[in-house]
Amino acid sequence: MRSSPVFRLWSLLQTITTCTAAVLLSRATPAAVNGDLCTISSHRAALLGSRYYFQGGFYTFQGGDTNAAEKQLYWLDLNTSFPVQGLISTNTLHSTQATSDNQFKGSGAFLTNANQTALSIFGGQGIGPNTMDSMPTYNLSTNIWSNPEVSGGNLNFIRRDGMTSTSSDQTGQGLNYVLGGLENYHTVAKGLVKFDASDPSHPTWTNQSNTDVPGFNQAGLEYIRAGKAGLLIAWGGFNTVNWGPDDKQWPWNYRPMDNIAVYDIDTSTWYNVTATGDIPQTRAQFCSAVSAAPDDSSFQIHMYGGTHLSGNVTYQDLYILTIPSFRWIKKTNAGDQGGAKGAQTATAVNYYGMQCAMYKDRQMIILGGFFDDPVTKWNNKVCNSSYPVVKVLDVTNLQWVSQFDPSLDPYSVPHTVFDVIGGDTHGGATLTTPQGGFNDSALTDIFSKRVARYTAPASALPPPSTISNTPNSPNSPIISSSPSSNSTSTPTGAIAGGVVGGVAAIAAVAGFAFWFLRSRRKRRSSVRPPAEKSTTEDVDKKETLETPTYNNSVMQEMEAGTHPATQEMPADSFYEPHKPRELDTGVAPVAELPSQQFRSPIAK
């Protein structure tokens, strides 16, 4: 006996519908967050144009993941004002999807190109081969991840941690530098890697590995626009060349904070300069950012926080290394109790492992890190607005602010600085050499030169943040696969739209087919000879086709601005038709389905 052609067609179409939806939804990436961002640690970050990007490490969200790795690239829109005294709200946080494991592993560094239109990941706590001749790269203009090769050899050590990096983004040269750290978490990384992306389509890199390169781990490194082509300033952290008992967790001594290494990019030469003034305590895992006087007569390197692990000591203080006088200046009232309180107390929360960036020389953004609370002690699994995940220091007034404001006036030298080096708010520093003068005459000539300021053209800057208002929003640019990677990703919004559109189209086709076949059957029935009169007994023996019924499960489009975890549909979520019983020979034709019992697979 055969089943009805109408039912066979309907069963085939509903099977196709269910399978199609299941495949599409299986490619959707579950939402990573539910609420505000509370903590970030072991991350990397970079400021490009009007966005502050960060990725990797561990994140805690209010009502969501706790100290978990997130497969996202996040950013803050610096064209807008937002609060910086507590958590990062879902309205402030933006994101897009990463496409491979090495893109969201912790630590490492972001390197940039001359146009400031791409972010490349160097090192970190990734997986795969020890070294590579490529870097996972995100294009800010196209919102696409790729894995381009870099000429110069296999210099990207996937498991390289504790390094420090900087870039010449103030000059448009497209040069990036990576110094020190550990390979495979225990082998000292030697040399200074120079990544040259002045031609973004053909990046190159080299490794200066001669014996003159100082050994650093968890230290500071900044680029300043002094000298013919710029200078690198390195300080603090561990001295990986000098073994000693300073820290029980590491075999090396801390590097004295008055020992400043200077690298002249033009001549590829290292120098040592001894700093004076308010010398900070030895430490590692601090963060820093640079401001230049309006007339370029001085450069201020602002250093915040850090830790000295052997004594379980952490810091929440602020120091300024002003150059070229190489004076350390401590801002005694710049301490804070978790953020913008402006008063240093014994119960203040200290930070280390942060990332810092300077916005237009005026606002120092301090993002994430571990915090040391007298009660919780390094607990990054809590959501507490008293422990801000982002803080901003106005370096003109040397005060913590409660709101990031992109419209502030340009930087001017604070009294705290020009009281030491001379001049005024506009510059005019009169102290231009270290105490006792430079120990190498070449440095006098080097520090007499300046590299011109650079402003990136508007077309090269990332577009305004109209792509995503919240992490994993339907408009998020979660697409792309790298040419050399098999990993792919599909936009959540596109998936939802594809499911809805696909199911609706199939339902329309099914409805048309059902109407067409039923009409044809009626026409055929109208030309058949009249059937013999049935007896009551015959009628009682007839079997009728049970009408398929459907459950009340419906698919709903995710609301914008929320982050529910995408769930896999149950196998029976589309339809649960009762199995039809086949008709005996001679029974009446299939009855029309009652209209009120049909339930569309997608609720309108």
PDB file of C-alpha atoms in Angstrom, residues 409-568:
ATOM      1  CA  ASP A 409      42.030  70.258  24.838  1.00  0.00           C
ATOM      2  CA  PRO A 410      45.482  69.116  23.646  1.00  0.00           C
ATOM      3  CA  TYR A 411      48.117  68.067  26.155  1.00  0.00           C
ATOM      4  CA  SER A 412      50.102  70.661  28.048  1.00  0.00           C
ATOM      5  CA  VAL A 413      53.034  70.014  30.363  1.00  0.00           C
ATOM      6  CA  PRO A 414      51.833  69.801  33.992  1.00  0.00           C
ATOM      7  CA  HIS A 415      53.354  71.872  36.774  1.00  0.00           C
ATOM      8  CA  THR A 416      54.648  68.706  38.405  1.00  0.00           C
ATOM      9  CA  VAL A 417      56.933  68.225  35.399  1.00  0.00           C
ATOM     10  CA  PHE A 418      58.024  71.719  34.382  1.00  0.00           C
ATOM     11  CA  ASP A 419      58.770  72.545  38.005  1.00  0.00           C
ATOM     12  CA  VAL A 420      61.600  70.019  37.606  1.00  0.00           C
ATOM     13  CA  ILE A 421      62.765  70.481  34.001  1.00  0.00           C
ATOM     14  CA  GLY A 422      61.949  74.172  33.498  1.00  0.00           C
ATOM     15  CA  GLY A 423      59.788  75.825  30.880  1.00  0.00           C
ATOM     16  CA  ASP A 424      56.000  76.029  31.077  1.00  0.00           C
ATOM     17  CA  THR A 425      52.841  74.316  29.925  1.00  0.00           C
ATOM     18  CA  HIS A 426      53.846  74.735  26.272  1.00  0.00           C
ATOM     19  CA  GLY A 427      57.295  73.193  26.749  1.00  0.00           C
ATOM     20  CA  GLY A 428      60.518  75.126  26.672  1.00  0.00           C
ATOM     21  CA  ALA A 429      62.350  72.646  28.921  1.00  0.00           C
ATOM     22  CA  THR A 430      65.689  74.010  30.081  1.00  0.00           C
ATOM     23  CA  LEU A 431      66.945  70.751  31.544  1.00  0.00           C
ATOM     24  CA  THR A 432      67.857  68.717  28.459  1.00  0.00           C
ATOM     25  CA  THR A 433      70.512  66.263  29.649  1.00  0.00           C
ATOM     26  CA  PRO A 434      70.824  63.763  32.507  1.00  0.00           C
ATOM     27  CA  GLN A 435      72.477  64.829  35.701  1.00  0.00           C
ATOM     28  CA  GLY A 436      76.193  65.096  34.910  1.00  0.00           C
ATOM     29  CA  GLY A 437      75.530  64.981  31.150  1.00  0.00           C
ATOM     30  CA  PHE A 438      75.330  62.052  28.738  1.00  0.00           C
ATOM     31  CA  ASN A 439      77.946  59.338  29.225  1.00  0.00           C
ATOM     32  CA  ASP A 440      78.357  59.055  25.446  1.00  0.00           C
ATOM     33  CA  SER A 441      78.838  62.139  23.298  1.00  0.00           C
ATOM     34  CA  ALA A 442      76.826  60.565  20.485  1.00  0.00           C
ATOM     35  CA  LEU A 443      73.705  60.864  22.619  1.00  0.00           C
ATOM     36  CA  THR A 444      74.020  64.645  22.760  1.00  0.00           C
ATOM     37  CA  ASP A 445      73.679  64.814  18.998  1.00  0.00           C
ATOM     38  CA  ILE A 446      70.962  62.153  18.892  1.00  0.00           C
ATOM     39  CA  PHE A 447      68.755  63.942  21.427  1.00  0.00           C
ATOM     40  CA  SER A 448      69.118  67.240  19.609  1.00  0.00           C
ATOM     41  CA  LYS A 449      67.013  65.893  16.714  1.00  0.00           C
ATOM     42  CA  ARG A 450      63.264  65.246  16.457  1.00  0.00           C
ATOM     43  CA  VAL A 451      61.054  63.186  14.172  1.00  0.00           C
ATOM     44  CA  ALA A 452      58.117  65.197  12.843  1.00  0.00           C
ATOM     45  CA  ARG A 453      54.652  64.593  14.210  1.00  0.00           C
ATOM     46  CA  TYR A 454      52.314  62.610  12.022  1.00  0.00           C
ATOM     47  CA  THR A 455      48.546  62.609  11.657  1.00  0.00           C
ATOM     48  CA  ALA A 456      47.024  59.621   9.898  1.00  0.00           C
ATOM     49  CA  PRO A 457      44.782  60.589   6.945  1.00  0.00           C
ATOM     50  CA  ALA A 458      41.092  60.280   7.665  1.00  0.00           C
ATOM     51  CA  SER A 459      40.686  57.582   5.010  1.00  0.00           C
ATOM     52  CA  ALA A 460      43.199  55.373   6.781  1.00  0.00           C
ATOM     53  CA  LEU A 461      41.475  55.477  10.128  1.00  0.00           C
ATOM     54  CA  PRO A 462      38.970  52.777  11.148  1.00  0.00           C
ATOM     55  CA  PRO A 463      35.376  53.645  10.261  1.00  0.00           C
ATOM     56  CA  PRO A 464      32.989  54.860  12.976  1.00  0.00           C
ATOM     57  CA  SER A 465      31.620  52.134  15.193  1.00  0.00           C
ATOM     58  CA  THR A 466      28.398  51.482  13.286  1.00  0.00           C
ATOM     59  CA  ILE A 467      29.259  47.816  12.924  1.00  0.00           C
ATOM     60  CA  SER A 468      28.405  46.581  16.385  1.00  0.00           C
ATOM     61  CA  ASN A 469      26.890  48.205  19.424  1.00  0.00           C
ATOM     62  CA  THR A 470      27.350  45.231  21.691  1.00  0.00           C
ATOM     63  CA  PRO A 471      29.376  42.025  21.653  1.00  0.00           C
ATOM     64  CA  ASN A 472      27.946  39.432  19.289  1.00  0.00           C
ATOM     65  CA  SER A 473      25.231  41.758  18.040  1.00  0.00           C
ATOM     66  CA  PRO A 474      23.447  40.730  14.833  1.00  0.00           C
ATOM     67  CA  ASN A 475      25.394  43.399  12.934  1.00  0.00           C
ATOM     68  CA  SER A 476      28.805  42.257  14.100  1.00  0.00           C
ATOM     69  CA  PRO A 477      31.324  41.615  11.255  1.00  0.00           C
ATOM     70  CA  ILE A 478      31.975  38.022  12.237  1.00  0.00           C
ATOM     71  CA  ILE A 479      33.213  36.859   8.878  1.00  0.00           C
ATOM     72  CA  SER A 480      36.238  35.625   7.250  1.00  0.00           C
ATOM     73  CA  SER A 481      38.610  32.807   6.910  1.00  0.00           C
ATOM     74  CA  SER A 482      42.320  33.264   6.471  1.00  0.00           C
ATOM     75  CA  PRO A 483      43.845  32.063   3.186  1.00  0.00           C
ATOM     76  CA  SER A 484      46.144  29.639   4.942  1.00  0.00           C
ATOM     77  CA  SER A 485      43.698  28.423   7.554  1.00  0.00           C
ATOM     78  CA  ASN A 486      40.839  25.969   7.382  1.00  0.00           C
ATOM     79  CA  SER A 487      39.024  27.739  10.154  1.00  0.00           C
ATOM     80  CA  THR A 488      35.898  29.691   9.204  1.00  0.00           C
ATOM     81  CA  SER A 489      33.276  31.736  10.935  1.00  0.00           C
ATOM     82  CA  THR A 490      29.768  32.812  10.008  1.00  0.00           C
ATOM     83  CA  PRO A 491      27.937  35.944  11.140  1.00  0.00           C
ATOM     84  CA  THR A 492      25.318  35.246  13.794  1.00  0.00           C
ATOM     85  CA  GLY A 493      22.957  37.767  12.214  1.00  0.00           C
ATOM     86  CA  ALA A 494      23.381  36.199   8.800  1.00  0.00           C
ATOM     87  CA  ILE A 495      22.680  32.783  10.279  1.00  0.00           C
ATOM     88  CA  ALA A 496      19.471  33.910  11.924  1.00  0.00           C
ATOM     89  CA  GLY A 497      18.363  35.633   8.730  1.00  0.00           C
ATOM     90  CA  GLY A 498      19.301  32.601   6.643  1.00  0.00           C
ATOM     91  CA  VAL A 499      17.299  30.272   8.833  1.00  0.00           C
ATOM     92  CA  VAL A 500      14.242  32.489   8.843  1.00  0.00           C
ATOM     93  CA  GLY A 501      14.401  33.202   5.113  1.00  0.00           C
ATOM     94  CA  GLY A 502      15.170  29.617   4.157  1.00  0.00           C
ATOM     95  CA  VAL A 503      12.399  28.142   6.231  1.00  0.00           C
ATOM     96  CA  ALA A 504       9.913  30.725   4.988  1.00  0.00           C
ATOM     97  CA  ALA A 505      10.823  29.977   1.365  1.00  0.00           C
ATOM     98  CA  ILE A 506      10.511  26.240   1.851  1.00  0.00           C
ATOM     99  CA  ALA A 507       7.190  26.685   3.615  1.00  0.00           C
ATOM    100  CA  ALA A 508       5.910  28.741   0.661  1.00  0.00           C
ATOM    101  CA  VAL A 509       6.994  26.085  -1.833  1.00  0.00           C
ATOM    102  CA  ALA A 510       5.389  23.384   0.286  1.00  0.00           C
ATOM    103  CA  GLY A 511       2.112  25.311   0.482  1.00  0.00           C
ATOM    104  CA  PHE A 512       2.019  25.793  -3.285  1.00  0.00           C
ATOM    105  CA  ALA A 513       2.773  22.132  -3.933  1.00  0.00           C
ATOM    106  CA  PHE A 514       0.111  21.081  -1.456  1.00  0.00           C
ATOM    107  CA  TRP A 515      -2.502  23.320  -3.166  1.00  0.00           C
ATOM    108  CA  PHE A 516      -1.530  22.167  -6.644  1.00  0.00           C
ATOM    109  CA  LEU A 517      -1.693  18.430  -5.893  1.00  0.00           C
ATOM    110  CA  ARG A 518      -4.941  18.759  -3.958  1.00  0.00           C
ATOM    111  CA  SER A 519      -6.540  20.675  -6.866  1.00  0.00           C
ATOM    112  CA  ARG A 520      -5.403  18.019  -9.335  1.00  0.00           C
ATOM    113  CA  ARG A 521      -6.842  15.258  -7.148  1.00  0.00           C
ATOM    114  CA  LYS A 522     -10.219  17.057  -6.985  1.00  0.00           C
ATOM    115  CA  ARG A 523     -10.292  17.362 -10.783  1.00  0.00           C
ATOM    116  CA  ARG A 524      -9.601  13.637 -11.157  1.00  0.00           C
ATOM    117  CA  SER A 525     -12.256  12.760  -8.575  1.00  0.00           C
ATOM    118  CA  SER A 526     -14.891  14.795 -10.484  1.00  0.00           C
ATOM    119  CA  VAL A 527     -14.617  12.529 -13.609  1.00  0.00           C
ATOM    120  CA  ARG A 528     -14.788   9.176 -11.769  1.00  0.00           C
ATOM    121  CA  PRO A 529     -18.053   7.134 -11.891  1.00  0.00           C
ATOM    122  CA  PRO A 530     -20.212   7.453  -8.802  1.00  0.00           C
ATOM    123  CA  ALA A 531     -19.166   5.108  -6.066  1.00  0.00           C
ATOM    124  CA  GLU A 532     -21.560   2.393  -4.891  1.00  0.00           C
ATOM    125  CA  LYS A 533     -23.646   3.284  -1.902  1.00  0.00           C
ATOM    126  CA  SER A 534     -21.866   2.279   1.219  1.00  0.00           C
ATOM    127  CA  THR A 535     -23.512   0.396   3.962  1.00  0.00           C
ATOM    128  CA  THR A 536     -23.303   1.486   7.561  1.00  0.00           C
ATOM    129  CA  GLU A 537     -20.993  -1.415   8.247  1.00  0.00           C
ATOM    130  CA  ASP A 538     -18.683  -0.351   5.430  1.00  0.00           C
ATOM    131  CA  VAL A 539     -18.498   3.146   6.829  1.00  0.00           C
ATOM    132  CA  ASP A 540     -17.615   1.861  10.258  1.00  0.00           C
ATOM    133  CA  LYS A 541     -14.731  -0.090   8.783  1.00  0.00           C
ATOM    134  CA  LYS A 542     -13.215   2.896   7.031  1.00  0.00           C
ATOM    135  CA  GLU A 543      -9.997   4.342   8.405  1.00  0.00           C
ATOM    136  CA  THR A 544      -9.414   8.069   8.238  1.00  0.00           C
ATOM    137  CA  LEU A 545      -6.043   9.777   7.938  1.00  0.00           C
ATOM    138  CA  GLU A 546      -5.069  11.400  11.194  1.00  0.00           C
ATOM    139  CA  THR A 547      -4.300  15.060  10.754  1.00  0.00           C
ATOM    140  CA  PRO A 548      -0.609  15.901  11.500  1.00  0.00           C
ATOM    141  CA  THR A 549      -0.207  18.076  14.576  1.00  0.00           C
ATOM    142  CA  TYR A 550       2.686  20.363  15.460  1.00  0.00           C
ATOM    143  CA  ASN A 551       4.189  21.448  18.720  1.00  0.00           C
ATOM    144  CA  ASN A 552       4.202  25.044  19.850  1.00  0.00           C
ATOM    145  CA  SER A 553       7.981  25.486  19.621  1.00  0.00           C
ATOM    146  CA  VAL A 554       8.908  28.634  17.697  1.00  0.00           C
ATOM    147  CA  MET A 555      12.182  30.184  16.668  1.00  0.00           C
ATOM    148  CA  GLN A 556      12.689  33.741  17.799  1.00  0.00           C
ATOM    149  CA  GLU A 557      15.134  36.258  16.419  1.00  0.00           C
ATOM    150  CA  MET A 558      17.631  37.388  19.074  1.00  0.00           C
ATOM    151  CA  GLU A 559      17.011  40.859  20.390  1.00  0.00           C
ATOM    152  CA  ALA A 560      19.713  43.386  19.612  1.00  0.00           C
ATOM    153  CA  GLY A 561      21.801  44.268  22.629  1.00  0.00           C
ATOM    154  CA  THR A 562      21.249  40.977  24.455  1.00  0.00           C
ATOM    155  CA  HIS A 563      23.601  38.064  24.626  1.00  0.00           C
ATOM    156  CA  PRO A 564      21.705  34.830  25.185  1.00  0.00           C
ATOM    157  CA  ALA A 565      23.723  31.746  24.474  1.00  0.00           C
ATOM    158  CA  THR A 566      22.733  30.309  21.105  1.00  0.00           C
ATOM    159  CA  GLN A 567      21.151  26.946  21.749  1.00  0.00           C
ATOM    160  CA  GLU A 568      21.009  23.978  19.445  1.00  0.00           C
TER     161      GLU A 568
END
